[in-house]
CSV table of C-alpha atoms in Angstrom, one decimal:
chain,number,residue,atom,x,y,z
A,17,UNK,CA,7.6,24.9,2.9
A,18,UNK,CA,7.1,21.3,2.0
A,19,UNK,CA,7.5,20.1,5.6
A,20,UNK,CA,5.2,22.8,6.9
A,21,UNK,CA,2.4,21.6,4.4
A,22,UNK,CA,3.0,17.9,5.7
A,23,UNK,CA,2.7,18.9,9.5
A,24,UNK,CA,-0.5,21.0,8.6
A,25,UNK,CA,-1.9,17.8,6.9
A,26,UNK,CA,-0.8,15.7,9.7
A,27,UNK,CA,-3.0,18.0,12.1
A,28,UNK,CA,-6.2,17.6,9.9
A,29,UNK,CA,-5.8,13.9,9.8
A,30,UNK,CA,-5.6,13.7,13.5
A,31,UNK,CA,-8.7,16.0,13.8
A,32,UNK,CA,-10.7,13.9,11.4
A,33,UNK,CA,-9.5,10.7,13.2
A,34,UNK,CA,-10.7,12.1,16.5
A,35,UNK,CA,-14.0,12.8,14.8
A,36,UNK,CA,-14.8,9.3,13.5
A,37,UNK,CA,-13.0,7.0,16.0
A,38,UNK,CA,-9.5,6.2,17.4
A,39,UNK,CA,-6.4,4.2,16.2
A,40,UNK,CA,-4.1,1.8,17.0
A,41,UNK,CA,-0.7,1.2,15.3
A,42,UNK,CA,1.4,-1.9,15.4
A,43,UNK,CA,4.7,-2.4,14.1
A,44,UNK,CA,6.0,1.2,13.6
A,45,UNK,CA,9.4,0.2,14.6
A,46,UNK,CA,9.6,-1.5,11.1
A,47,UNK,CA,9.3,1.7,9.2
A,48,UNK,CA,12.9,2.5,7.7
A,49,UNK,CA,14.2,5.9,8.7
A,50,UNK,CA,14.4,7.1,5.1
A,51,UNK,CA,13.8,6.0,1.4
A,52,UNK,CA,14.0,4.5,-0.9
A,53,UNK,CA,11.2,2.0,0.0
A,54,UNK,CA,7.8,1.1,-1.4
A,55,UNK,CA,4.5,1.1,0.8
A,56,UNK,CA,2.2,-1.7,0.0
A,57,UNK,CA,-1.1,-1.9,1.7
A,58,UNK,CA,-4.6,-3.0,1.4
A,59,UNK,CA,-7.3,-0.6,0.1
A,60,UNK,CA,-10.9,-0.6,1.3
A,61,UNK,CA,-11.8,3.0,2.1
A,62,UNK,CA,-10.8,6.6,1.7
A,63,UNK,CA,-9.9,6.3,5.4
A,64,UNK,CA,-7.0,4.3,4.5
A,65,UNK,CA,-4.6,7.0,3.2
A,66,UNK,CA,-5.1,9.2,6.4
A,67,UNK,CA,-4.5,6.1,8.7
A,68,UNK,CA,-1.4,5.2,6.9
A,69,UNK,CA,-0.2,8.8,7.0
A,70,UNK,CA,-0.6,9.2,10.8
A,71,UNK,CA,1.2,6.0,11.3
A,72,UNK,CA,4.5,7.5,9.9
A,73,UNK,CA,7.0,9.1,12.2
A,74,UNK,CA,7.3,12.7,13.0
A,75,UNK,CA,8.5,14.7,11.4
A,76,UNK,CA,6.1,13.8,8.6
A,77,UNK,CA,7.6,11.4,5.9
A,78,UNK,CA,6.5,12.7,2.3
A,79,UNK,CA,4.9,9.6,0.3
A,80,UNK,CA,4.6,9.8,-3.4
A,81,UNK,CA,1.4,7.9,-4.9
A,82,UNK,CA,-0.7,7.4,-7.8
A,83,UNK,CA,-3.7,9.5,-8.2
A,84,UNK,CA,-6.1,9.4,-11.2
A,85,UNK,CA,-5.4,11.9,-14.1
A,86,UNK,CA,-9.1,13.4,-13.4
A,87,UNK,CA,-7.6,15.1,-10.2
A,88,UNK,CA,-5.0,17.1,-11.9
A,89,UNK,CA,-7.5,19.6,-13.3
A,90,UNK,CA,-9.6,19.9,-10.1
A,91,UNK,CA,-8.8,23.5,-8.6
A,92,UNK,CA,-9.1,22.6,-5.1
A,93,UNK,CA,-7.6,18.8,-4.7
A,94,UNK,CA,-5.2,19.2,-7.8
A,95,UNK,CA,-2.7,21.3,-6.1
A,96,UNK,CA,-3.0,19.9,-2.8
A,97,UNK,CA,-2.5,16.4,-4.3
A,98,UNK,CA,0.5,17.4,-6.3
A,99,UNK,CA,2.1,19.1,-3.3
A,100,UNK,CA,1.5,15.9,-1.2
A,101,UNK,CA,3.4,13.8,-3.9
A,102,UNK,CA,0.9,12.7,-6.4
A,103,UNK,CA,2.0,11.0,-9.7
A,104,UNK,CA,-1.0,11.5,-11.8
A,105,UNK,CA,-1.9,8.4,-14.0
A,106,UNK,CA,-4.3,7.3,-16.5
A,107,UNK,CA,-6.4,4.5,-15.0
A,108,UNK,CA,-7.3,1.5,-16.9
A,109,UNK,CA,-4.3,1.6,-19.2
A,110,UNK,CA,-0.4,1.0,-18.9
A,111,UNK,CA,0.8,4.6,-18.3
A,112,UNK,CA,4.4,4.1,-19.1
A,113,UNK,CA,5.0,7.9,-18.4
A,114,UNK,CA,3.6,7.6,-14.8
A,115,UNK,CA,5.5,4.4,-14.3
A,116,UNK,CA,8.7,6.1,-15.4
A,117,UNK,CA,8.1,9.0,-13.0
A,118,UNK,CA,7.4,6.6,-10.1
A,119,UNK,CA,10.7,4.7,-10.7
A,120,UNK,CA,12.8,8.0,-11.0
A,121,UNK,CA,11.2,9.0,-7.5
A,122,UNK,CA,12.1,5.6,-5.9
A,123,UNK,CA,15.7,5.6,-7.5
A,124,UNK,CA,16.3,9.2,-6.2
A,125,UNK,CA,15.5,8.0,-2.6
A,126,UNK,CA,11.8,8.8,-2.2
A,127,UNK,CA,9.2,6.7,-0.5
A,128,UNK,CA,6.2,5.4,-2.9
A,129,UNK,CA,3.0,4.2,-1.5
A,130,UNK,CA,0.4,2.3,-3.5
A,131,UNK,CA,-2.3,-0.4,-3.3
A,132,UNK,CA,-1.6,-3.4,-5.2
A,133,UNK,CA,-5.2,-4.2,-5.7
A,134,UNK,CA,-5.3,-1.0,-7.8
A,135,UNK,CA,-8.7,0.0,-6.4
A,136,UNK,CA,-11.1,0.1,-3.5
A,137,UNK,CA,-12.3,-3.5,-2.6
A,138,UNK,CA,-16.0,-3.5,-2.5
A,139,UNK,CA,-16.5,-6.6,-0.8
A,140,UNK,CA,-14.7,-6.1,2.7
A,141,UNK,CA,-11.9,-8.2,1.8
A,142,UNK,CA,-8.7,-8.5,-0.4
A,143,UNK,CA,-9.5,-8.7,-4.2
A,144,UNK,CA,-7.0,-10.1,-6.9
A,145,UNK,CA,-4.0,-7.6,-7.0
A,146,UNK,CA,-2.4,-6.0,-10.1
A,147,UNK,CA,1.3,-6.3,-10.9
A,148,UNK,CA,2.1,-2.4,-10.6
A,149,UNK,CA,4.0,-2.7,-7.1
A,150,UNK,CA,5.9,-5.9,-8.3
A,151,UNK,CA,6.7,-4.2,-11.2
A,152,UNK,CA,8.3,-0.9,-9.4
A,153,UNK,CA,9.9,-3.2,-6.7
A,154,UNK,CA,11.8,-5.5,-9.5
A,155,UNK,CA,12.8,-2.5,-11.6
A,156,UNK,CA,14.2,-0.6,-8.5
A,157,UNK,CA,15.2,-3.3,-6.0
A,158,UNK,CA,13.7,-1.1,-3.3
A,159,UNK,CA,12.4,-2.9,-0.2
A,160,UNK,CA,8.7,-3.4,0.4
A,161,UNK,CA,6.9,-2.2,3.3
A,162,UNK,CA,3.8,-4.2,3.8
A,163,UNK,CA,0.7,-2.5,5.7
A,164,UNK,CA,-2.5,-3.9,6.7
A,165,UNK,CA,-5.4,-1.6,7.6
A,166,UNK,CA,-8.2,-2.9,9.5
A,167,UNK,CA,-11.9,-1.6,9.9
A,168,UNK,CA,-11.7,1.5,7.7
A,169,UNK,CA,-14.4,-0.3,5.5
A,170,UNK,CA,-17.2,0.5,8.3
A,171,UNK,CA,-16.0,4.1,9.0
A,172,UNK,CA,-18.6,5.7,6.8
A,173,UNK,CA,-21.6,3.7,7.9
A,174,UNK,CA,-20.8,3.9,11.5
A,175,UNK,CA,-20.3,7.9,11.2
A,176,UNK,CA,-23.8,7.9,9.8
A,177,UNK,CA,-25.2,6.2,12.9
A,178,UNK,CA,-23.0,8.3,15.1
A,179,UNK,CA,-20.8,5.3,16.0
A,180,UNK,CA,-17.0,5.6,16.5
A,181,UNK,CA,-14.8,3.2,15.0
A,182,UNK,CA,-11.9,1.6,16.4
A,183,UNK,CA,-9.3,1.4,13.3
A,184,UNK,CA,-6.0,-0.6,13.4
A,185,UNK,CA,-2.8,-0.2,11.3
A,186,UNK,CA,-0.5,-3.3,11.1
A,187,UNK,CA,3.1,-2.6,9.8
A,188,UNK,CA,5.1,-5.4,8.9
A,189,UNK,CA,9.0,-5.8,8.3
A,190,UNK,CA,10.4,-4.7,5.3
A,191,UNK,CA,10.6,-7.5,2.5
A,192,UNK,CA,12.8,-7.8,-0.7
A,193,UNK,CA,11.5,-9.6,-3.7
A,194,UNK,CA,13.2,-12.8,-3.9
A,195,UNK,CA,16.0,-13.2,-6.2
A,196,UNK,CA,15.1,-15.3,-9.4
A,197,UNK,CA,19.0,-15.2,-10.6
A,198,UNK,CA,18.1,-13.6,-13.7
A,199,UNK,CA,16.4,-10.4,-14.8
A,200,UNK,CA,12.5,-10.4,-13.8
A,201,UNK,CA,10.3,-11.2,-17.0
A,202,UNK,CA,6.8,-9.9,-17.1
A,203,UNK,CA,5.5,-13.3,-16.5
A,204,UNK,CA,7.2,-13.5,-13.1
A,205,UNK,CA,5.3,-10.5,-12.0
A,206,UNK,CA,2.4,-12.5,-11.0
A,207,UNK,CA,4.2,-14.6,-8.7
A,208,UNK,CA,5.9,-11.6,-7.2
A,209,UNK,CA,2.5,-9.9,-6.5
A,210,UNK,CA,1.2,-13.0,-4.9
A,211,UNK,CA,4.5,-12.8,-2.7
A,212,UNK,CA,3.5,-9.5,-1.7
A,213,UNK,CA,-0.1,-9.7,-1.0
A,214,UNK,CA,0.2,-12.8,1.3
A,215,UNK,CA,2.5,-10.6,3.4
A,216,UNK,CA,-0.5,-8.0,3.8
A,217,UNK,CA,-3.0,-10.8,4.1
A,218,UNK,CA,-0.7,-12.3,6.9
A,219,UNK,CA,-1.5,-9.3,9.1
A,220,UNK,CA,-5.1,-9.1,8.4
A,221,UNK,CA,-8.0,-11.1,10.2
A,222,UNK,CA,-9.1,-14.1,8.3
A,223,UNK,CA,-12.3,-12.7,7.2
A,224,UNK,CA,-10.2,-10.0,5.1
A,225,UNK,CA,-8.4,-12.7,3.3
A,226,UNK,CA,-10.7,-12.7,0.3
A,227,UNK,CA,-9.3,-13.8,-2.9
A,228,UNK,CA,-6.2,-15.2,-1.0
A,229,UNK,CA,-8.0,-16.9,1.7
A,230,UNK,CA,-7.1,-20.5,0.2
A,231,UNK,CA,-3.8,-19.4,-0.8
A,232,UNK,CA,-1.0,-22.4,0.1
A,233,UNK,CA,1.5,-19.4,0.0
A,234,UNK,CA,-0.6,-17.5,2.8
A,235,UNK,CA,-0.9,-21.0,4.8
A,236,UNK,CA,3.0,-21.3,4.5
A,237,UNK,CA,3.6,-17.7,5.8
A,238,UNK,CA,1.1,-18.4,8.8
A,239,UNK,CA,3.1,-21.4,9.6
A,240,UNK,CA,6.4,-19.5,9.6
A,241,UNK,CA,7.6,-21.0,6.5
A,242,UNK,CA,8.8,-19.2,3.3
A,243,UNK,CA,5.8,-18.5,1.0
A,244,UNK,CA,8.0,-18.0,-2.1
A,245,UNK,CA,8.0,-21.5,-3.8
A,246,UNK,CA,4.1,-21.6,-3.1
A,247,UNK,CA,3.8,-18.3,-4.9
A,248,UNK,CA,6.0,-19.6,-7.8
A,249,UNK,CA,3.8,-22.8,-8.0
A,250,UNK,CA,0.5,-20.7,-7.6
A,251,UNK,CA,1.2,-18.4,-10.6
A,252,UNK,CA,3.0,-21.3,-12.8
A,253,UNK,CA,6.2,-19.5,-13.0
A,254,UNK,CA,9.4,-21.4,-13.4
A,255,UNK,CA,12.5,-20.3,-11.0
């Protein structure tokens, strides 16, 4: 039943994409055949999730994800989101119950997707990320799959003016959080988050770099160097 639902959902997404424009996908060969892994992506629009879903292989892969608690009681979207893999979370606070559910899902071999920024960017570029993705990865040791979506921020405006949008989705190679040689502390999460975000930024056009545009770690990554030492330095973390 779940597979049928995912096929139907994929069909709906393809129809919506046809209506608003077209899409190009790069790096789909980097997607692991199965979980556990954590998808991390930039977030600029409601169009991000459908684009990401269409980037995944067929048969459709179920992605668990965080959704605001307010949707749980919605008679239309609530059941659909739960069937789609939602983990409901109280926004604006540390929801330990939701984090525990996410960790259990990943440890059981599922795929989890989230935007480290925690909310949609309203500035058309990356904003400072929160530590949720880094926390999940450090607790589960699951690989992270960095994804960068481009042009989803202009879909709405283009549609209003009957213009089609060319969407782009870049999928990077899976990464592991660097080993600190000890159990990760809360203070280490900022460096891990920086590491995750520069891998996303590295696949985006420069105008999307936003908060991370002057990051030495991003510059190192674009030069083909290891960005991790620069992430530690930027966040003041002692290895």
